[in-house]
XYZ file of C-alpha atoms in Angstrom:
333
model
C 109.981 120.889 91.293
C 107.186 119.781 88.820
C 105.600 122.863 87.581
C 101.721 123.496 86.070
C 103.752 124.691 83.174
C 105.478 121.478 83.313
C 101.811 119.947 82.804
C 100.715 122.262 80.105
C 103.845 121.787 77.746
C 103.217 117.601 77.891
C 99.512 118.332 76.869
C 100.726 120.927 73.750
C 103.489 118.224 73.063
C 100.635 115.903 72.924
C 97.837 118.045 70.907
C 100.193 118.995 68.601
C 101.145 115.670 67.342
C 97.878 114.380 67.355
C 97.346 117.590 65.521
C 100.428 117.132 63.329
C 101.618 120.787 63.885
C 104.321 122.126 65.783
C 104.211 122.691 69.540
C 105.127 125.235 71.918
C 108.844 125.174 73.504
C 108.602 125.292 77.471
C 110.164 128.440 77.772
C 107.415 130.250 75.937
C 104.965 127.484 77.919
C 105.901 129.380 80.754
C 106.203 132.748 79.787
C 102.399 132.455 78.355
C 101.681 130.791 81.596
C 102.850 133.766 83.939
C 100.983 136.292 81.635
C 97.881 134.227 81.906
C 98.210 133.495 86.399
C 98.577 137.467 86.380
C 96.069 138.566 83.526
C 92.923 139.704 85.904
C 95.515 141.117 88.966
C 97.647 144.006 87.191
C 100.606 143.594 89.053
C 99.620 139.786 91.126
C 98.658 136.735 90.250
C 95.467 135.150 89.880
C 94.477 131.919 92.294
C 93.669 128.233 90.522
C 90.241 127.399 90.949
C 90.316 124.111 92.636
C 88.751 121.920 89.788
C 90.967 123.099 87.286
C 93.951 121.098 88.985
C 93.569 117.439 88.941
C 96.048 116.912 91.880
C 94.452 113.637 92.698
C 96.104 111.753 89.900
C 99.398 110.544 92.284
C 98.174 107.085 93.154
C 97.968 105.946 89.406
C 101.399 107.829 88.200
C 103.270 107.182 90.944
C 102.254 103.361 91.379
C 103.154 102.643 87.800
C 106.304 104.565 88.054
C 108.535 102.512 87.066
C 107.213 101.692 83.568
C 109.395 101.847 80.772
C 112.532 102.680 82.099
C 115.288 103.473 79.684
C 117.401 100.919 78.604
C 120.279 103.186 79.859
C 118.963 102.991 83.224
C 122.132 103.741 85.793
C 122.986 101.122 88.418
C 123.375 101.089 92.067
C 126.076 103.537 92.346
C 124.945 106.107 89.969
C 121.796 107.506 88.817
C 122.893 110.989 86.713
C 122.896 111.583 83.180
C 125.333 113.494 80.806
C 125.349 116.661 80.575
C 124.790 118.822 77.593
C 127.340 121.669 76.420
C 126.041 125.536 77.762
C 125.382 128.044 75.012
C 126.735 131.537 75.084
C 123.548 133.180 75.376
C 120.674 133.384 77.435
C 116.964 133.143 75.849
C 114.983 136.257 74.429
C 111.246 136.155 75.867
C 109.128 134.661 73.605
C 107.294 137.684 71.035
C 104.005 138.572 72.074
C 102.552 138.058 68.956
C 103.340 134.549 68.207
C 100.840 132.458 66.481
C 99.447 130.162 67.790
C 97.240 127.680 65.645
C 93.263 127.389 66.581
C 92.204 124.639 69.133
C 88.706 125.213 68.710
C 88.085 122.055 67.283
C 89.556 120.775 70.454
C 87.164 122.658 72.549
C 84.123 121.347 71.015
C 85.169 117.647 71.446
C 82.837 116.169 73.463
C 84.649 113.832 76.811
C 85.063 110.048 75.984
C 84.214 108.154 78.578
C 86.957 106.769 80.979
C 89.602 103.855 79.897
C 88.167 100.421 80.806
C 92.041 99.505 81.252
C 92.171 100.006 85.214
C 94.381 97.735 86.666
C 93.954 97.035 90.557
C 96.466 99.436 92.038
C 98.450 96.730 93.731
C 99.132 95.145 90.394
C 98.715 98.120 88.029
C 102.108 98.181 86.595
C 103.686 95.464 84.555
C 107.471 95.291 86.856
C 110.654 97.229 85.375
C 112.893 93.927 85.391
C 115.782 96.087 85.225
C 118.562 95.523 87.802
C 119.671 98.093 89.609
C 123.287 96.823 90.651
C 124.267 96.556 87.203
C 122.690 97.907 83.552
C 124.087 94.702 81.670
C 122.857 91.993 84.136
C 120.234 89.026 82.623
C 116.452 90.710 82.689
C 113.723 88.801 82.008
C 112.104 88.275 78.789
C 109.063 90.447 79.523
C 111.140 93.540 78.621
C 109.497 95.888 76.124
C 108.338 98.501 78.458
C 112.499 99.275 78.588
C 112.238 101.830 76.038
C 113.834 105.052 75.360
C 111.575 108.107 75.288
C 110.722 109.386 71.538
C 113.273 112.034 69.829
C 112.359 115.369 70.558
C 111.524 118.029 68.448
C 111.731 120.501 71.031
C 114.463 123.319 69.761
C 117.710 123.398 71.420
C 117.411 125.913 74.240
C 119.915 128.571 74.607
C 120.493 128.433 78.396
C 121.552 125.011 80.222
C 118.431 123.497 81.526
C 118.296 121.884 84.619
C 118.127 117.702 84.326
C 115.965 115.044 86.415
C 114.781 111.781 85.775
C 111.255 111.710 85.420
C 107.888 110.391 85.056
C 104.874 111.448 82.802
C 101.647 109.893 83.480
C 98.291 110.041 81.591
C 95.069 109.341 83.114
C 91.255 109.240 81.920
C 89.054 111.798 84.271
C 84.975 110.479 83.992
C 82.656 112.335 84.855
C 82.268 111.431 88.212
C 86.045 111.836 88.656
C 87.191 108.407 88.488
C 90.962 107.752 87.445
C 92.351 105.219 84.763
C 95.452 104.847 84.189
C 96.187 105.279 80.392
C 99.996 105.747 79.957
C 102.838 106.116 82.146
C 106.486 106.035 81.393
C 109.820 107.436 82.421
C 113.440 107.170 83.268
C 115.967 107.552 86.196
C 118.514 108.937 83.732
C 118.643 112.778 84.386
C 117.074 114.447 81.406
C 117.227 117.952 80.338
C 113.237 119.337 80.870
C 112.333 120.384 77.412
C 113.871 117.142 75.785
C 112.751 114.631 78.814
C 109.229 116.063 78.981
C 108.337 116.350 75.201
C 109.613 112.633 74.684
C 108.125 110.951 77.506
C 104.678 112.759 77.307
C 104.807 111.047 73.596
C 105.840 107.822 74.794
C 103.423 107.302 77.870
C 100.907 108.423 75.069
C 102.019 105.840 72.270
C 103.894 103.319 73.594
C 102.724 102.009 77.207
C 102.543 98.302 75.393
C 99.533 97.992 78.362
C 97.296 100.507 76.032
C 96.355 101.534 72.704
C 97.760 104.784 71.297
C 96.106 107.710 73.124
C 93.658 109.115 70.259
C 92.276 112.561 69.854
C 88.782 112.207 71.089
C 89.839 111.007 74.589
C 91.557 114.461 75.239
C 88.653 116.219 76.890
C 89.191 113.185 79.491
C 93.028 113.347 79.950
C 94.750 114.342 82.949
C 98.558 114.538 83.342
C 101.024 114.025 86.452
C 104.710 115.120 85.908
C 107.322 113.580 88.800
C 110.514 114.944 88.813
C 113.381 113.048 90.998
C 116.244 113.655 93.167
C 118.353 112.913 96.081
C 119.085 108.812 95.195
C 120.265 107.199 98.505
C 121.372 103.752 98.458
C 119.601 101.808 101.420
C 121.133 99.629 104.195
C 118.420 97.860 104.260
C 114.799 97.279 102.239
C 112.705 98.770 104.815
C 115.782 101.828 105.505
C 113.542 104.779 103.804
C 110.411 106.955 105.070
C 106.668 106.594 104.139
C 105.286 109.687 102.505
C 108.788 111.337 102.091
C 110.760 108.265 99.882
C 110.415 106.039 96.715
C 111.859 103.396 96.917
C 113.508 100.996 93.726
C 114.425 97.470 94.457
C 116.520 94.701 92.538
C 116.941 90.847 93.217
C 117.770 87.923 91.770
C 114.720 85.273 91.830
C 114.825 81.961 89.286
C 118.370 82.725 88.157
C 116.616 86.406 86.818
C 117.324 89.873 88.045
C 114.169 91.311 88.681
C 113.167 95.337 89.748
C 110.348 97.445 90.259
C 109.719 101.238 91.756
C 107.137 102.538 93.257
C 107.141 106.768 93.573
C 106.888 108.132 96.842
C 103.324 108.784 97.225
C 102.050 105.445 96.351
C 102.471 103.906 99.832
C 100.886 106.137 101.985
C 97.798 106.370 99.288
C 97.322 102.456 99.485
C 97.513 102.762 103.325
C 100.182 100.020 103.049
C 103.423 99.746 106.010
C 106.934 99.462 104.689
C 107.059 95.897 104.881
C 103.619 95.628 102.511
C 104.932 98.084 100.086
C 108.064 96.150 99.574
C 106.148 92.788 98.961
C 103.644 94.799 96.537
C 106.669 96.074 94.676
C 108.524 92.406 94.411
C 105.123 90.933 93.586
C 104.958 94.033 90.655
C 108.685 92.997 89.206
C 107.451 89.465 89.024
C 107.908 87.442 92.161
C 105.865 84.929 92.777
C 106.911 83.556 96.432
C 105.042 83.432 99.698
C 104.613 86.826 101.291
C 106.484 85.759 104.578
C 109.280 84.680 102.569
C 109.811 87.945 100.903
C 113.227 88.380 103.240
C 115.150 85.067 101.624
C 115.097 86.287 98.171
C 118.669 86.558 97.173
C 120.740 90.330 96.692
C 118.190 92.379 97.550
C 119.234 95.967 96.874
C 117.323 99.186 97.301
C 117.521 102.364 96.459
C 115.612 105.524 97.791
C 114.377 108.934 95.940
C 112.392 111.861 96.839
C 110.229 113.636 94.201
C 107.462 116.195 94.057
C 104.974 115.931 91.479
C 102.510 118.034 89.365
C 98.966 117.508 87.622
C 96.623 119.181 85.849
C 93.397 118.310 83.698
C 92.654 119.449 80.059
C 90.361 122.041 80.802
C 92.809 124.552 82.570
C 95.159 123.588 79.367
C 91.864 124.431 76.830
C 91.266 127.308 78.824
C 94.976 128.634 78.878
C 95.537 127.525 75.289
C 91.913 129.656 73.949
C 92.933 132.696 76.173
C 96.501 132.423 74.037
C 95.059 132.549 70.568
C 92.405 135.562 71.820
C 95.641 136.983 73.308
C 97.202 136.822 69.808
C 94.369 137.867 67.823
C 94.149 140.883 69.960
C 97.504 142.220 69.046
C 97.327 141.401 65.056
């Protein structure tokens, strides 16, 4: 399950990259986030105010969830990644006197307007183009979105981490709350969370070829959404899945090319689609240009259903949390 700490970690990775400094590790973020939540109620947890969370960014992120899948995406029968070797010792708590770079300059920045690169929901993502059943299958020429994430600068964890396929989505949010997709890239190959989140946070921010790289001045308008995927099951037919529960990944042959695309679990419900409408939209996203009534006639249609719940947050909660860390560090000097 994705968490607010995962979202804060992605924000910290992005800001650190733009400022050319080191970011906090994921264990440090989780440590400081837990302390921040309980700071006002000794022995208890504070509740986030609704305006601190950007839980509404599911539509753009999940709708565009297949963009820039890893070139090593597994096939229909196997979606798991390699496992790392378990180290001998467990992690120590991050030191409470950790020196954190000041973010006052970022706090003072004025929000930029939302991106004008918004794309209608039904066609907002370029197609996945990756065959589900054979990673070596021929794909269409538009395969630039199938990129590996950037190599992470995250220190190696001292305990073996959980691994998940994952997607990172950046949205811009206007003053009126209107969201525009700003970048979305992920992989169906399982990733250790520290490396995977840091890698795809930067890849989605800088390497989504539909958009210019995110710049420092855009940070106050950004929101991030993280989705961790699980329970992949081959479908008996393209409609063998449940609305609101499953994401869907399809592949088929069209004009001699293997095409594929995916929608993450909440997309169909948020768009108000039936299962058939979802499949047709997904096929068009992959590059199919046939008549809607002929969708069942494509060759060798295959589908995988999967599950995954996401979490999101906006700039404001990251900024307040980092300001608290800075102040807490100053108080302990």
